[in-house]
Coordinates of C-alpha atoms in Angstrom, one line a residue:
M1 CA 21.0 52.4 152.4
T2 CA 21.7 48.6 153.2
S3 CA 20.6 46.4 150.3
I4 CA 17.9 43.9 150.8
R5 CA 18.8 40.3 149.6
Y6 CA 16.1 37.7 148.8
R7 CA 17.2 34.0 149.4
K8 CA 16.1 30.5 150.0
A9 CA 17.3 28.1 152.7
D10 CA 17.0 24.4 152.5
V11 CA 15.2 23.5 156.0
D12 CA 15.5 19.7 156.1
G13 CA 14.2 19.4 152.4
L14 CA 11.8 22.5 152.5
N15 CA 12.7 25.6 150.8
V16 CA 12.1 28.6 153.2
F17 CA 12.2 32.0 151.3
Y18 CA 13.5 35.1 153.2
R19 CA 14.3 38.6 153.1
E20 CA 17.8 39.8 154.8
A21 CA 19.2 43.1 155.4
G22 CA 21.8 44.5 157.8
R23 CA 25.3 43.6 158.9
A24 CA 25.9 40.0 159.8
D25 CA 27.1 40.8 163.1
A26 CA 24.7 43.4 164.0
P27 CA 21.8 42.5 166.7
A28 CA 19.4 40.2 164.9
L29 CA 15.6 40.7 164.7
L30 CA 13.5 37.9 163.4
L31 CA 10.3 39.1 161.6
L32 CA 7.3 36.7 161.4
H33 CA 4.3 37.6 159.4
G34 CA 0.7 36.6 159.6
F35 CA -2.5 35.7 157.6
P36 CA -2.8 35.9 154.8
T37 CA 0.4 37.7 153.9
A38 CA 4.0 36.9 153.9
G39 CA 7.5 38.7 154.4
H40 CA 6.6 41.4 151.7
M41 CA 4.4 42.8 154.6
F42 CA 7.9 44.2 156.1
R43 CA 9.0 45.9 152.9
E44 CA 8.9 49.4 154.5
L45 CA 10.2 48.2 157.9
I46 CA 13.3 46.6 156.9
P47 CA 15.0 49.4 155.1
A48 CA 14.1 51.7 158.2
L49 CA 16.1 49.5 160.5
S50 CA 18.7 48.0 158.5
D51 CA 21.6 50.4 159.2
R52 CA 21.3 49.2 162.9
F53 CA 20.2 45.6 162.9
R54 CA 20.3 42.4 161.0
L55 CA 16.6 41.7 159.9
V56 CA 15.5 38.3 158.7
A57 CA 12.0 37.8 157.4
P58 CA 10.8 34.3 156.4
D59 CA 7.8 33.2 154.5
L60 CA 6.1 30.5 156.6
P61 CA 5.5 27.3 154.8
G62 CA 2.4 27.6 152.6
F63 CA 3.0 31.4 152.4
G64 CA 4.5 33.7 150.1
Q65 CA 7.4 32.3 148.4
S66 CA 8.2 29.6 150.6
D67 CA 7.3 25.8 149.6
M68 CA 3.8 24.9 149.9
P69 CA 4.1 21.0 150.3
A70 CA 1.1 18.9 149.8
R71 CA -1.2 18.4 152.8
E72 CA -0.7 14.6 152.6
S73 CA 3.0 15.1 153.2
F74 CA 3.2 18.2 155.5
A75 CA 0.9 18.9 158.5
Y76 CA -0.4 22.5 158.4
T77 CA -0.2 23.1 162.0
F78 CA 1.4 25.7 164.2
A79 CA 3.6 23.3 165.9
A80 CA 4.9 22.4 162.4
L81 CA 5.3 26.0 161.5
A82 CA 7.3 26.6 164.7
Q83 CA 9.4 23.7 164.2
V84 CA 10.3 24.6 160.7
I85 CA 11.2 28.3 161.6
E86 CA 13.1 27.2 164.6
R87 CA 15.3 24.9 162.1
F88 CA 15.3 27.8 159.8
T89 CA 17.2 30.0 162.4
E90 CA 19.8 27.3 162.9
V91 CA 20.3 26.6 159.2
I92 CA 20.9 30.5 158.4
G93 CA 22.9 31.1 161.6
L94 CA 20.9 32.9 164.2
P95 CA 21.7 31.7 167.6
R96 CA 20.1 34.7 169.5
F97 CA 17.7 37.3 168.1
S98 CA 14.8 39.5 169.0
L99 CA 11.2 38.5 167.8
Y100 CA 9.0 40.5 165.9
V101 CA 5.7 38.8 165.7
F102 CA 2.3 39.7 163.8
D103 CA -0.8 37.6 163.7
Y104 CA 0.1 33.9 163.0
G105 CA 3.7 34.9 163.7
A106 CA 2.8 35.4 167.4
P107 CA 2.1 31.9 168.3
T108 CA 4.9 30.7 166.0
G109 CA 7.2 32.8 167.7
F110 CA 5.9 32.2 171.3
R111 CA 6.4 28.3 170.8
M112 CA 9.8 28.9 169.6
A113 CA 10.6 31.0 172.9
L114 CA 8.9 28.2 175.0
R115 CA 11.3 25.8 173.5
H116 CA 14.6 27.9 173.6
P117 CA 14.0 31.0 175.9
E118 CA 17.8 31.4 175.9
R119 CA 17.7 32.3 172.2
I120 CA 15.4 35.1 172.7
V121 CA 16.8 38.6 173.2
S122 CA 13.7 40.5 173.3
I123 CA 9.8 40.5 171.9
I124 CA 8.1 42.9 169.9
S125 CA 4.4 42.2 169.2
Q126 CA 2.5 44.1 166.6
N127 CA -1.2 42.5 167.0
G128 CA 0.1 39.3 168.0
N129 CA -2.2 38.0 170.6
A130 CA -1.6 35.9 173.7
Y131 CA -4.7 36.5 175.7
E132 CA -8.3 35.2 175.6
E133 CA -9.5 39.0 176.2
G134 CA -7.6 40.0 173.0
L135 CA -9.7 38.0 170.8
S136 CA -12.8 39.8 169.2
E137 CA -16.1 38.4 168.2
G138 CA -14.8 38.2 164.7
W139 CA -13.4 34.8 165.7
S140 CA -16.7 33.2 166.2
P141 CA -17.0 31.5 163.1
I142 CA -13.6 29.9 163.6
R143 CA -14.4 29.1 167.2
A144 CA -17.5 27.1 165.9
Y145 CA -15.4 25.1 163.6
W146 CA -13.0 24.4 166.5
Q147 CA -16.1 23.1 168.2
D148 CA -17.8 21.0 165.4
A149 CA -15.2 20.5 162.7
S150 CA -17.8 19.6 160.1
Q151 CA -17.6 20.2 156.3
A152 CA -20.5 22.8 156.6
N153 CA -18.8 24.8 159.3
R154 CA -15.4 24.5 157.4
A155 CA -17.2 25.9 154.4
V156 CA -18.4 28.7 156.4
L157 CA -14.7 30.0 156.8
R158 CA -14.0 30.2 153.1
S159 CA -15.4 33.8 153.1
F160 CA -12.3 34.7 155.0
L161 CA -10.3 33.8 151.9
S162 CA -12.1 35.8 149.4
P163 CA -10.2 38.9 147.8
E164 CA -12.8 41.3 149.2
T165 CA -12.1 40.1 152.8
T166 CA -8.3 40.6 152.3
V167 CA -8.8 44.1 151.2
W168 CA -11.3 44.4 154.2
Q169 CA -8.4 43.3 156.5
Y170 CA -6.1 45.9 155.3
T171 CA -8.6 48.8 155.3
H172 CA -10.9 48.2 158.4
G173 CA -10.2 50.7 161.1
V174 CA -8.1 52.7 159.0
P175 CA -9.2 56.5 159.1
D176 CA -7.8 57.2 155.6
A177 CA -7.9 54.1 153.3
S178 CA -6.2 56.0 150.8
L179 CA -3.1 55.5 152.6
I180 CA -3.3 51.8 152.0
S181 CA -1.4 50.7 148.8
P182 CA -3.0 48.1 146.9
D183 CA 0.2 46.2 146.3
G184 CA 0.0 44.4 149.7
Y185 CA -3.4 42.8 149.4
T186 CA -2.9 42.2 145.8
L187 CA 0.0 40.2 146.3
D188 CA -1.9 38.3 149.0
N189 CA -4.9 37.5 147.0
H190 CA -2.5 36.1 144.4
Y191 CA -0.9 33.7 147.0
L192 CA -4.3 32.7 148.1
E193 CA -5.6 31.9 144.7
R194 CA -3.0 29.3 144.0
P195 CA -4.2 25.8 143.8
G196 CA -4.5 24.0 147.2
A197 CA -3.7 27.2 148.9
D198 CA -7.4 27.6 150.1
E199 CA -7.2 23.9 152.1
V200 CA -4.0 24.9 153.9
Q201 CA -5.5 28.0 155.3
L202 CA -8.6 26.3 156.4
D203 CA -6.4 23.7 158.1
L204 CA -4.5 26.4 159.9
F205 CA -7.8 28.1 160.9
G206 CA -8.7 25.0 162.6
D207 CA -5.5 24.3 164.3
Y208 CA -5.5 27.9 165.8
R209 CA -7.4 26.4 168.7
T210 CA -4.2 24.9 169.8
N211 CA -2.7 28.3 170.3
V212 CA -5.5 29.5 172.4
A213 CA -5.0 26.3 174.5
M214 CA -1.3 27.2 174.8
Y215 CA -2.1 30.8 176.2
P216 CA -1.4 29.9 179.6
E217 CA 2.0 28.4 178.7
F218 CA 2.8 31.4 176.7
Q219 CA 1.8 33.6 179.6
A220 CA 3.8 31.6 182.0
Y221 CA 7.1 32.0 180.0
F222 CA 6.3 35.7 180.2
R223 CA 6.2 35.7 184.0
K224 CA 9.4 33.4 184.3
H225 CA 11.6 35.0 181.8
K226 CA 10.2 38.5 181.6
P227 CA 11.8 39.3 178.1
P228 CA 12.1 42.8 177.3
F229 CA 8.7 43.5 175.6
L230 CA 7.2 46.3 173.3
A231 CA 3.5 45.9 171.9
V232 CA 2.9 48.1 168.9
W233 CA -0.7 47.8 168.1
G234 CA -3.1 49.0 165.6
K235 CA -6.2 50.0 168.1
S236 CA -8.7 49.3 165.5
D237 CA -8.0 45.8 164.7
P238 CA -11.1 43.9 164.1
F239 CA -9.7 40.5 165.2
F240 CA -7.3 41.2 168.1
L241 CA -8.4 43.9 170.6
P242 CA -6.5 46.6 172.4
A243 CA -7.1 44.6 175.6
G244 CA -4.8 41.7 174.4
A245 CA -2.0 44.2 174.0
K246 CA -2.5 45.6 177.4
A247 CA -2.8 42.2 179.1
F248 CA 1.0 41.6 178.5
Q249 CA 1.5 44.0 181.1
R250 CA -0.1 41.8 183.5
D251 CA 2.7 39.2 183.2
M252 CA 5.6 41.4 182.3
P253 CA 4.8 44.7 184.3
G254 CA 7.8 46.2 182.7
A255 CA 6.4 45.9 178.9
E256 CA 5.8 49.0 177.0
V257 CA 2.6 49.0 175.1
R258 CA 2.0 51.7 172.3
F259 CA -1.5 52.1 170.3
F260 CA -1.5 53.5 166.8
D261 CA -4.8 54.9 164.9
T262 CA -4.8 52.2 162.5
G263 CA -6.0 48.7 161.9
H264 CA -4.8 45.1 161.6
F265 CA -2.1 45.8 159.2
A266 CA -0.6 48.9 161.0
L267 CA 2.8 48.7 159.2
E268 CA 0.7 49.7 156.0
T269 CA 0.1 53.0 157.7
H270 CA 2.6 53.4 160.4
A271 CA 5.8 51.9 159.2
R272 CA 7.6 54.9 160.0
E273 CA 6.4 55.3 163.6
I274 CA 6.8 51.8 164.4
A275 CA 10.3 51.5 163.0
A276 CA 11.1 54.6 165.5
A277 CA 9.5 52.8 168.4
I278 CA 11.7 49.8 167.6
G279 CA 14.8 51.7 167.2
D280 CA 14.3 53.3 170.5
F281 CA 13.4 49.9 172.2
L282 CA 16.1 48.0 170.9
G283 CA 18.5 50.8 171.0
Q284 CA 18.0 51.0 174.6
L285 CA 18.3 47.5 175.2
N286 CA 21.6 47.3 173.5
S287 CA 22.9 50.3 175.3
N288 CA 22.0 48.5 178.5
G289 CA 24.2 45.5 177.7

C-alpha cells in the first residue's frame, strides 16, 4: 500500500496543509473537501485509489491544518479560496488533474475550472452542487442572511456551528448511524472551536450567495467543455438534493450519476463503493486516451 505523506506548501505566504499519495507520474486527482471538515474526510478514499492515481487533498484556508489568517488580512470568500487552491496546484506541480469536489469544494473547484478549463481532465462531484434545484429548504436561514446581513440574521447561523449540528450532518439520512465513526465529526468540532473560526465560517455562509449567482456560469462551462463527469451522491443529503445531481445531465448528457443510500458525508459509509466507482470512471477515461 502506498504511504500517505502529510505536507505543507507555502502559497504566497500562506501555509496550505495537504495529504498526498500515489506515484508522482500517475494521473492526478485533486480532492476538495467541504464544510465543516478538512482533508481528513478522504482518509479512507485515498488508500483505496493510491495504487493507480496521484491523490492530493489540501485543507482550504481556515480549515483543518492550513493557516487561518486573520479576517482583517484575508477575505474569507469563495473567490479567495479558489485563488489559493489554484496557486497551490501550481506550487506543488499539478498542471492537469481530475477534480473531486464535495460541498464547499464544488464552487471552489468549479471556479478553478472556469478560469483554466485546460487544466481539468474530469470532474467527480460528491454532493457538490451547481443548480438551484439542488438546494434544499435547509438553506432558508442562510438565504435570509443573504437578503439581510444583519447581526440578528448572522447570529441565527451560529446554530450551524454547534457540535450537535456537526454530528447531525454526519448522521442524518444514514440508515445505520452505528456505521459513522466519531473520529470525523469530533475532529471537525475541534477545528470549529478554535478562536475566530466561528466568524470565518459565518463569513463563508454569507459569501455562498456568490456561488449561487455563478451557477449559470458553471452550467455554461459544463455545456461548452463537457468534461467527463461522475456524480456520486448521498441521496438523503439534507442540504443538496438528488435533483441537483440529476441536473448535471441536462448540461452534460454523458454525465454518469450514481446514488448511495446515505447522507451528506457519503464517504463515511460508502468509501469502498465510491472508490470503486471512481476507479472504474477514471480507469475507463485513461484507457480511452
